[in-house]
mmCIF file of C-alpha atoms in Angstrom:
data_model
loop_
_atom_site.group_PDB
_atom_site.id
_atom_site.type_symbol
_atom_site.label_atom_id
_atom_site.label_comp_id
_atom_site.label_asym_id
_atom_site.label_seq_id
_atom_site.Cartn_x
_atom_site.Cartn_y
_atom_site.Cartn_z
ATOM 1 C CA SER A 197 30.156 60.902 -6.178
ATOM 2 C CA SER A 198 33.706 59.607 -5.225
ATOM 3 C CA PRO A 199 32.792 58.851 -1.555
ATOM 4 C CA LYS A 200 29.762 57.067 -2.728
ATOM 5 C CA LEU A 201 31.601 54.923 -5.154
ATOM 6 C CA VAL A 202 34.309 54.117 -2.585
ATOM 7 C CA MET A 203 31.556 53.153 -0.170
ATOM 8 C CA GLY A 204 29.715 50.980 -2.617
ATOM 9 C CA LEU A 205 32.997 49.188 -3.404
ATOM 10 C CA LEU A 206 33.652 48.654 0.211
ATOM 11 C CA VAL A 207 30.133 47.254 0.734
ATOM 12 C CA GLY A 208 30.511 44.994 -2.161
ATOM 13 C CA TRP A 209 33.876 43.566 -1.008
ATOM 14 C CA LEU A 210 32.377 43.093 2.606
ATOM 15 C CA MET A 211 29.446 41.113 1.258
ATOM 16 C CA GLY A 212 31.738 38.952 -1.076
ATOM 17 C CA ALA A 213 34.191 38.152 2.004
ATOM 18 C CA LEU A 214 31.094 37.109 3.983
ATOM 19 C CA CYS A 215 29.761 34.859 1.420
ATOM 20 C CA MET A 216 33.131 33.278 0.959
ATOM 21 C CA TYR A 217 33.338 32.783 4.764
ATOM 22 C CA LEU A 218 29.955 31.157 5.024
ATOM 23 C CA LEU A 219 30.795 28.879 2.069
ATOM 24 C CA MET A 220 34.059 27.813 3.901
ATOM 25 C CA VAL A 221 32.030 27.198 7.153
ATOM 26 C CA PHE A 222 29.549 24.949 5.258
ATOM 27 C CA TRP A 223 32.286 23.012 3.368
ATOM 28 C CA LEU A 224 34.233 22.368 6.496
ATOM 29 C CA GLY A 225 31.057 21.451 8.413
ATOM 30 C CA GLN A 226 30.147 18.967 5.815
ATOM 31 C CA ARG A 227 33.651 17.455 5.578
ATOM 32 C CA LEU A 228 33.548 16.920 9.506
ATOM 33 C CA HIS A 229 30.201 15.250 9.256
ATOM 34 C CA ASP A 230 31.414 12.812 6.489
ATOM 35 C CA ASP A 231 34.512 12.067 8.318
ATOM 36 C CA HIS A 232 32.469 11.358 11.498
ATOM 37 C CA ALA A 233 30.084 9.156 9.564
ATOM 38 C CA GLU A 234 32.704 7.042 8.087
ATOM 39 C CA SER A 235 34.437 6.672 11.434
ATOM 40 C CA HIS A 236 31.203 5.484 13.003
ATOM 41 C CA ALA A 237 30.331 3.023 10.296
ATOM 42 C CA ALA A 238 33.823 1.490 10.750
ATOM 43 C CA ASP A 239 33.185 0.993 14.482
ATOM 44 C CA VAL A 240 29.852 -0.811 13.664
ATOM 45 C CA PRO A 241 30.288 -4.397 13.228
ATOM 46 C CA THR A 242 29.123 -5.655 9.776
ATOM 47 C CA ILE A 243 26.254 -8.206 10.094
ATOM 48 C CA PRO A 244 26.834 -10.989 7.357
ATOM 49 C CA GLN A 245 23.810 -11.554 5.131
ATOM 50 C CA GLU A 246 22.827 -15.013 4.296
ATOM 51 C CA LYS A 247 23.083 -15.670 0.689
ATOM 52 C CA TYR A 248 19.817 -16.848 -0.681
ATOM 53 C CA ASP A 249 20.579 -19.292 -3.619
ATOM 54 C CA GLY A 250 17.774 -21.859 -3.269
ATOM 55 C CA TRP A 251 16.124 -20.983 -6.810
ATOM 56 C CA GLN A 252 17.070 -21.878 -10.199
ATOM 57 C CA THR A 253 15.210 -21.244 -13.556
ATOM 58 C CA LEU A 254 14.245 -24.326 -15.512
ATOM 59 C CA HIS A 255 13.023 -24.124 -18.944
ATOM 60 C CA VAL A 256 10.890 -27.063 -20.336
ATOM 61 C CA PHE A 257 10.390 -27.402 -24.008
ATOM 62 C CA TYR A 258 6.809 -28.919 -24.481
ATOM 63 C CA GLY A 259 6.492 -28.926 -28.079
ATOM 64 C CA LYS A 260 2.904 -28.210 -29.390
ATOM 65 C CA GLN A 261 0.361 -26.558 -27.224
ATOM 66 C CA ASP A 262 -2.056 -29.604 -27.816
ATOM 67 C CA GLY A 263 0.361 -31.806 -25.623
ATOM 68 C CA LEU A 264 -2.248 -32.221 -22.813
ATOM 69 C CA LYS A 265 -4.948 -33.744 -25.438
ATOM 70 C CA ILE A 266 -7.885 -32.388 -23.449
ATOM 71 C CA PRO A 267 -11.158 -33.786 -24.861
ATOM 72 C CA THR A 268 -13.228 -30.890 -26.274
ATOM 73 C CA GLN A 269 -16.452 -31.872 -24.337
ATOM 74 C CA GLN A 270 -14.614 -32.126 -20.953
ATOM 75 C CA LYS A 271 -15.067 -29.076 -18.908
ATOM 76 C CA TRP A 272 -14.348 -30.196 -15.335
ATOM 77 C CA PHE A 273 -11.346 -32.200 -14.035
ATOM 78 C CA SER A 274 -11.552 -32.474 -10.229
ATOM 79 C CA GLN A 275 -12.185 -35.698 -8.410
ATOM 80 C CA VAL A 276 -15.258 -34.591 -6.526
ATOM 81 C CA HIS A 277 -16.287 -31.344 -8.617
ATOM 82 C CA GLN A 278 -14.094 -28.866 -6.661
ATOM 83 C CA ASP A 279 -13.450 -26.831 -9.611
ATOM 84 C CA GLU A 280 -17.013 -26.838 -10.867
ATOM 85 C CA ILE A 281 -18.149 -25.577 -7.316
ATOM 86 C CA VAL A 282 -15.392 -22.757 -7.279
ATOM 87 C CA VAL A 283 -16.321 -21.485 -10.574
ATOM 88 C CA ASP A 284 -20.157 -21.631 -9.924
ATOM 89 C CA LEU A 285 -19.485 -19.604 -6.644
ATOM 90 C CA ILE A 286 -17.557 -16.987 -8.367
ATOM 91 C CA GLN A 287 -20.086 -16.547 -11.302
ATOM 92 C CA ARG A 288 -22.697 -16.118 -8.517
ATOM 93 C CA VAL A 289 -20.571 -13.340 -6.714
ATOM 94 C CA ASN A 290 -19.873 -11.633 -10.186
ATOM 95 C CA HIS A 291 -23.584 -11.601 -10.931
ATOM 96 C CA ASN A 292 -24.329 -9.696 -7.708
ATOM 97 C CA SER A 293 -21.253 -7.353 -8.130
ATOM 98 C CA LYS A 294 -21.103 -4.220 -10.050
ATOM 99 C CA ASP A 295 -17.309 -4.724 -10.466
ATOM 100 C CA HIS A 296 -16.730 -7.366 -13.097
ATOM 101 C CA SER A 297 -12.951 -6.454 -13.576
ATOM 102 C CA GLN A 298 -11.879 -8.743 -10.722
ATOM 103 C CA ASN A 299 -8.645 -10.943 -11.611
ATOM 104 C CA TYR A 300 -8.775 -14.253 -9.772
ATOM 105 C CA TYR A 301 -5.868 -16.141 -8.463
ATOM 106 C CA PHE A 302 -5.397 -19.693 -7.139
ATOM 107 C CA ILE A 303 -2.451 -21.684 -5.478
ATOM 108 C CA ASP A 304 -2.299 -25.393 -6.301
ATOM 109 C CA LEU A 305 -0.324 -26.863 -3.663
ATOM 110 C CA ALA A 306 1.079 -30.223 -4.849
ATOM 111 C CA ALA A 307 -0.397 -29.818 -8.192
ATOM 112 C CA ASN A 308 0.341 -33.452 -9.214
ATOM 113 C CA ASP A 309 -0.921 -34.238 -12.751
ATOM 114 C CA ALA A 310 -1.668 -31.285 -15.036
ATOM 115 C CA LYS A 311 -5.194 -32.593 -16.113
ATOM 116 C CA GLU A 312 -6.218 -35.828 -14.258
ATOM 117 C CA PHE A 313 -7.983 -34.856 -11.044
ATOM 118 C CA SER A 314 -6.692 -31.324 -11.407
ATOM 119 C CA ASN A 315 -8.550 -28.890 -9.276
ATOM 120 C CA THR A 316 -7.298 -25.783 -11.097
ATOM 121 C CA LEU A 317 -7.077 -26.481 -14.895
ATOM 122 C CA ALA A 318 -10.574 -25.587 -15.236
ATOM 123 C CA LEU A 319 -9.948 -22.399 -13.491
ATOM 124 C CA GLU A 320 -7.238 -21.501 -16.017
ATOM 125 C CA GLN A 321 -9.779 -22.042 -18.726
ATOM 126 C CA HIS A 322 -12.028 -19.502 -17.102
ATOM 127 C CA GLY A 323 -9.479 -16.943 -17.071
ATOM 128 C CA TRP A 324 -7.743 -17.445 -13.665
ATOM 129 C CA GLU A 325 -4.061 -17.005 -12.937
ATOM 130 C CA GLY A 326 -2.108 -19.079 -10.421
ATOM 131 C CA LEU A 327 0.687 -20.813 -9.005
ATOM 132 C CA CYS A 328 1.219 -24.730 -9.511
ATOM 133 C CA ILE A 329 3.656 -26.027 -6.961
ATOM 134 C CA GLU A 330 4.719 -29.670 -7.510
ATOM 135 C CA PRO A 331 8.080 -31.241 -6.308
ATOM 136 C CA ASN A 332 7.873 -34.406 -8.500
ATOM 137 C CA PRO A 333 9.600 -33.796 -11.806
ATOM 138 C CA THR A 334 7.528 -36.540 -13.412
ATOM 139 C CA TYR A 335 4.713 -34.153 -13.637
ATOM 140 C CA TRP A 336 6.736 -31.010 -14.866
ATOM 141 C CA TYR A 337 6.417 -31.727 -18.566
ATOM 142 C CA ASP A 338 2.679 -31.785 -18.663
ATOM 143 C CA LEU A 339 2.418 -28.790 -16.202
ATOM 144 C CA SER A 340 4.627 -26.848 -18.550
ATOM 145 C CA HIS A 341 1.708 -26.889 -21.004
ATOM 146 C CA ARG A 342 -0.422 -24.881 -18.291
ATOM 147 C CA LYS A 343 -0.821 -21.059 -17.982
ATOM 148 C CA CYS A 344 -0.063 -21.298 -14.224
ATOM 149 C CA THR A 345 3.525 -20.483 -13.000
ATOM 150 C CA VAL A 346 5.063 -23.986 -12.199
ATOM 151 C CA VAL A 347 7.407 -24.161 -9.124
ATOM 152 C CA GLY A 348 9.270 -27.347 -8.554
ATOM 153 C CA ALA A 349 9.462 -27.130 -4.795
ATOM 154 C CA LEU A 350 8.709 -29.248 -1.584
ATOM 155 C CA VAL A 351 6.803 -26.803 0.643
ATOM 156 C CA GLY A 352 7.547 -27.064 4.269
ATOM 157 C CA GLY A 353 7.259 -24.864 7.386
ATOM 158 C CA ASP A 354 8.948 -21.664 8.216
ATOM 159 C CA THR A 355 12.500 -22.857 7.757
ATOM 160 C CA VAL A 356 14.714 -24.782 5.134
ATOM 161 C CA GLU A 357 15.065 -28.343 6.088
ATOM 162 C CA ARG A 358 16.629 -31.498 4.495
ATOM 163 C CA VAL A 359 14.281 -34.241 4.240
ATOM 164 C CA GLU A 360 13.822 -37.782 2.625
ATOM 165 C CA VAL A 361 11.080 -38.217 0.147
ATOM 166 C CA LYS A 362 9.597 -41.049 -2.230
ATOM 167 C CA PHE A 363 7.841 -39.797 -5.318
ATOM 168 C CA ARG A 364 5.431 -42.537 -5.634
ATOM 169 C CA GLY A 365 2.982 -40.911 -7.964
ATOM 170 C CA VAL A 366 0.026 -39.097 -6.439
ATOM 171 C CA TYR A 367 0.580 -40.505 -2.994
ATOM 172 C CA GLY A 368 4.262 -39.908 -2.818
ATOM 173 C CA GLY A 369 5.853 -37.474 -0.305
ATOM 174 C CA MET A 370 8.089 -37.000 2.803
ATOM 175 C CA LEU A 371 9.047 -40.204 4.680
ATOM 176 C CA GLY A 372 7.150 -40.445 7.825
ATOM 177 C CA LYS A 373 4.303 -38.237 6.501
ATOM 178 C CA MET A 374 3.134 -39.909 3.287
ATOM 179 C CA ASP A 375 0.625 -42.767 3.399
ATOM 180 C CA VAL A 376 2.581 -45.684 2.414
ATOM 181 C CA LYS A 377 -0.375 -48.171 2.995
ATOM 182 C CA LEU A 378 -2.487 -46.012 0.549
ATOM 183 C CA ALA A 379 0.171 -46.002 -2.097
ATOM 184 C CA ASN A 380 0.622 -49.774 -1.854
ATOM 185 C CA ARG A 381 -3.114 -50.167 -2.200
ATOM 186 C CA LYS A 382 -3.208 -47.902 -5.154
ATOM 187 C CA ARG A 383 -0.423 -49.946 -6.571
ATOM 188 C CA GLU A 384 1.794 -46.974 -7.203
ATOM 189 C CA PRO A 385 5.231 -48.071 -8.338
ATOM 190 C CA PRO A 386 8.163 -48.131 -5.865
ATOM 191 C CA ALA A 387 10.550 -45.330 -5.769
ATOM 192 C CA PRO A 388 14.042 -44.779 -4.471
ATOM 193 C CA THR A 389 14.591 -42.604 -1.497
ATOM 194 C CA GLN A 390 15.746 -39.156 -2.238
ATOM 195 C CA GLU A 391 17.002 -36.135 -0.346
ATOM 196 C CA ARG A 392 15.338 -32.754 -0.873
ATOM 197 C CA TYR A 393 15.066 -29.351 0.847
ATOM 198 C CA THR A 394 11.748 -27.926 1.903
ATOM 199 C CA ALA A 395 10.988 -24.350 0.927
ATOM 200 C CA PRO A 396 9.048 -22.162 3.296
ATOM 201 C CA LEU A 397 5.857 -21.252 1.824
ATOM 202 C CA GLY A 398 6.165 -17.470 2.765
ATOM 203 C CA ASP A 399 9.412 -17.581 0.675
ATOM 204 C CA VAL A 400 7.647 -19.051 -2.350
ATOM 205 C CA LEU A 401 4.911 -16.486 -2.291
ATOM 206 C CA GLN A 402 7.396 -13.626 -2.131
ATOM 207 C CA GLN A 403 9.702 -15.256 -4.775
ATOM 208 C CA PHE A 404 6.939 -15.544 -7.292
ATOM 209 C CA HIS A 405 5.178 -12.199 -6.414
ATOM 210 C CA VAL A 406 1.910 -13.793 -5.500
ATOM 211 C CA PRO A 407 -0.895 -11.202 -4.964
ATOM 212 C CA ASN A 408 -2.316 -10.363 -1.410
ATOM 213 C CA THR A 409 -5.568 -11.924 -2.211
ATOM 214 C CA VAL A 410 -5.715 -15.585 -3.142
ATOM 215 C CA HIS A 411 -9.226 -16.720 -4.150
ATOM 216 C CA TYR A 412 -8.635 -20.519 -4.088
ATOM 217 C CA LEU A 413 -6.148 -22.655 -2.398
ATOM 218 C CA SER A 414 -6.145 -26.313 -3.383
#
């Protein structure tokens, strides 16, 4: 029994030594790999990331919810019945569809007044959600009564550009692109020239988590 005991101890010692050897090899290999990765990272030039600081949260206290003073008998607000047509089309689609759980989303680009000639207020009253984009701060108070997410941005192309604007009511806009003759004919009050930055539409959609499907763009 003594030779068997000695043999067992010897086998156990060899197995332990082998495990320690394998652990040391693994530790050294991992250390060399980490050192190489750090050295390689130090050799790769760092690309500076452009700081995106174009957004700031603005909270508007609107008081009571009845601030818009919408007549109870008024159901539609668009100038040429756009809202009524859209709601009617959606109702027809829902009538022929088995799935009635669809959530509908709109984007109101240059929302202007929250109520007068609004193409999306009636959609909200029918359960829609959406984004109301309006750069003119004159309209922000009334828009704050709406359910849509209000974005005070001047939407432009694919890049941020500094432009000159005049906020002359509904017909205001960027100089060189706004219809000055129409604004004068509609007797919109004069406004000073101001500098603004355009916000790329893609950035706006990403910033405010707009869903992939937009059912109505006004």
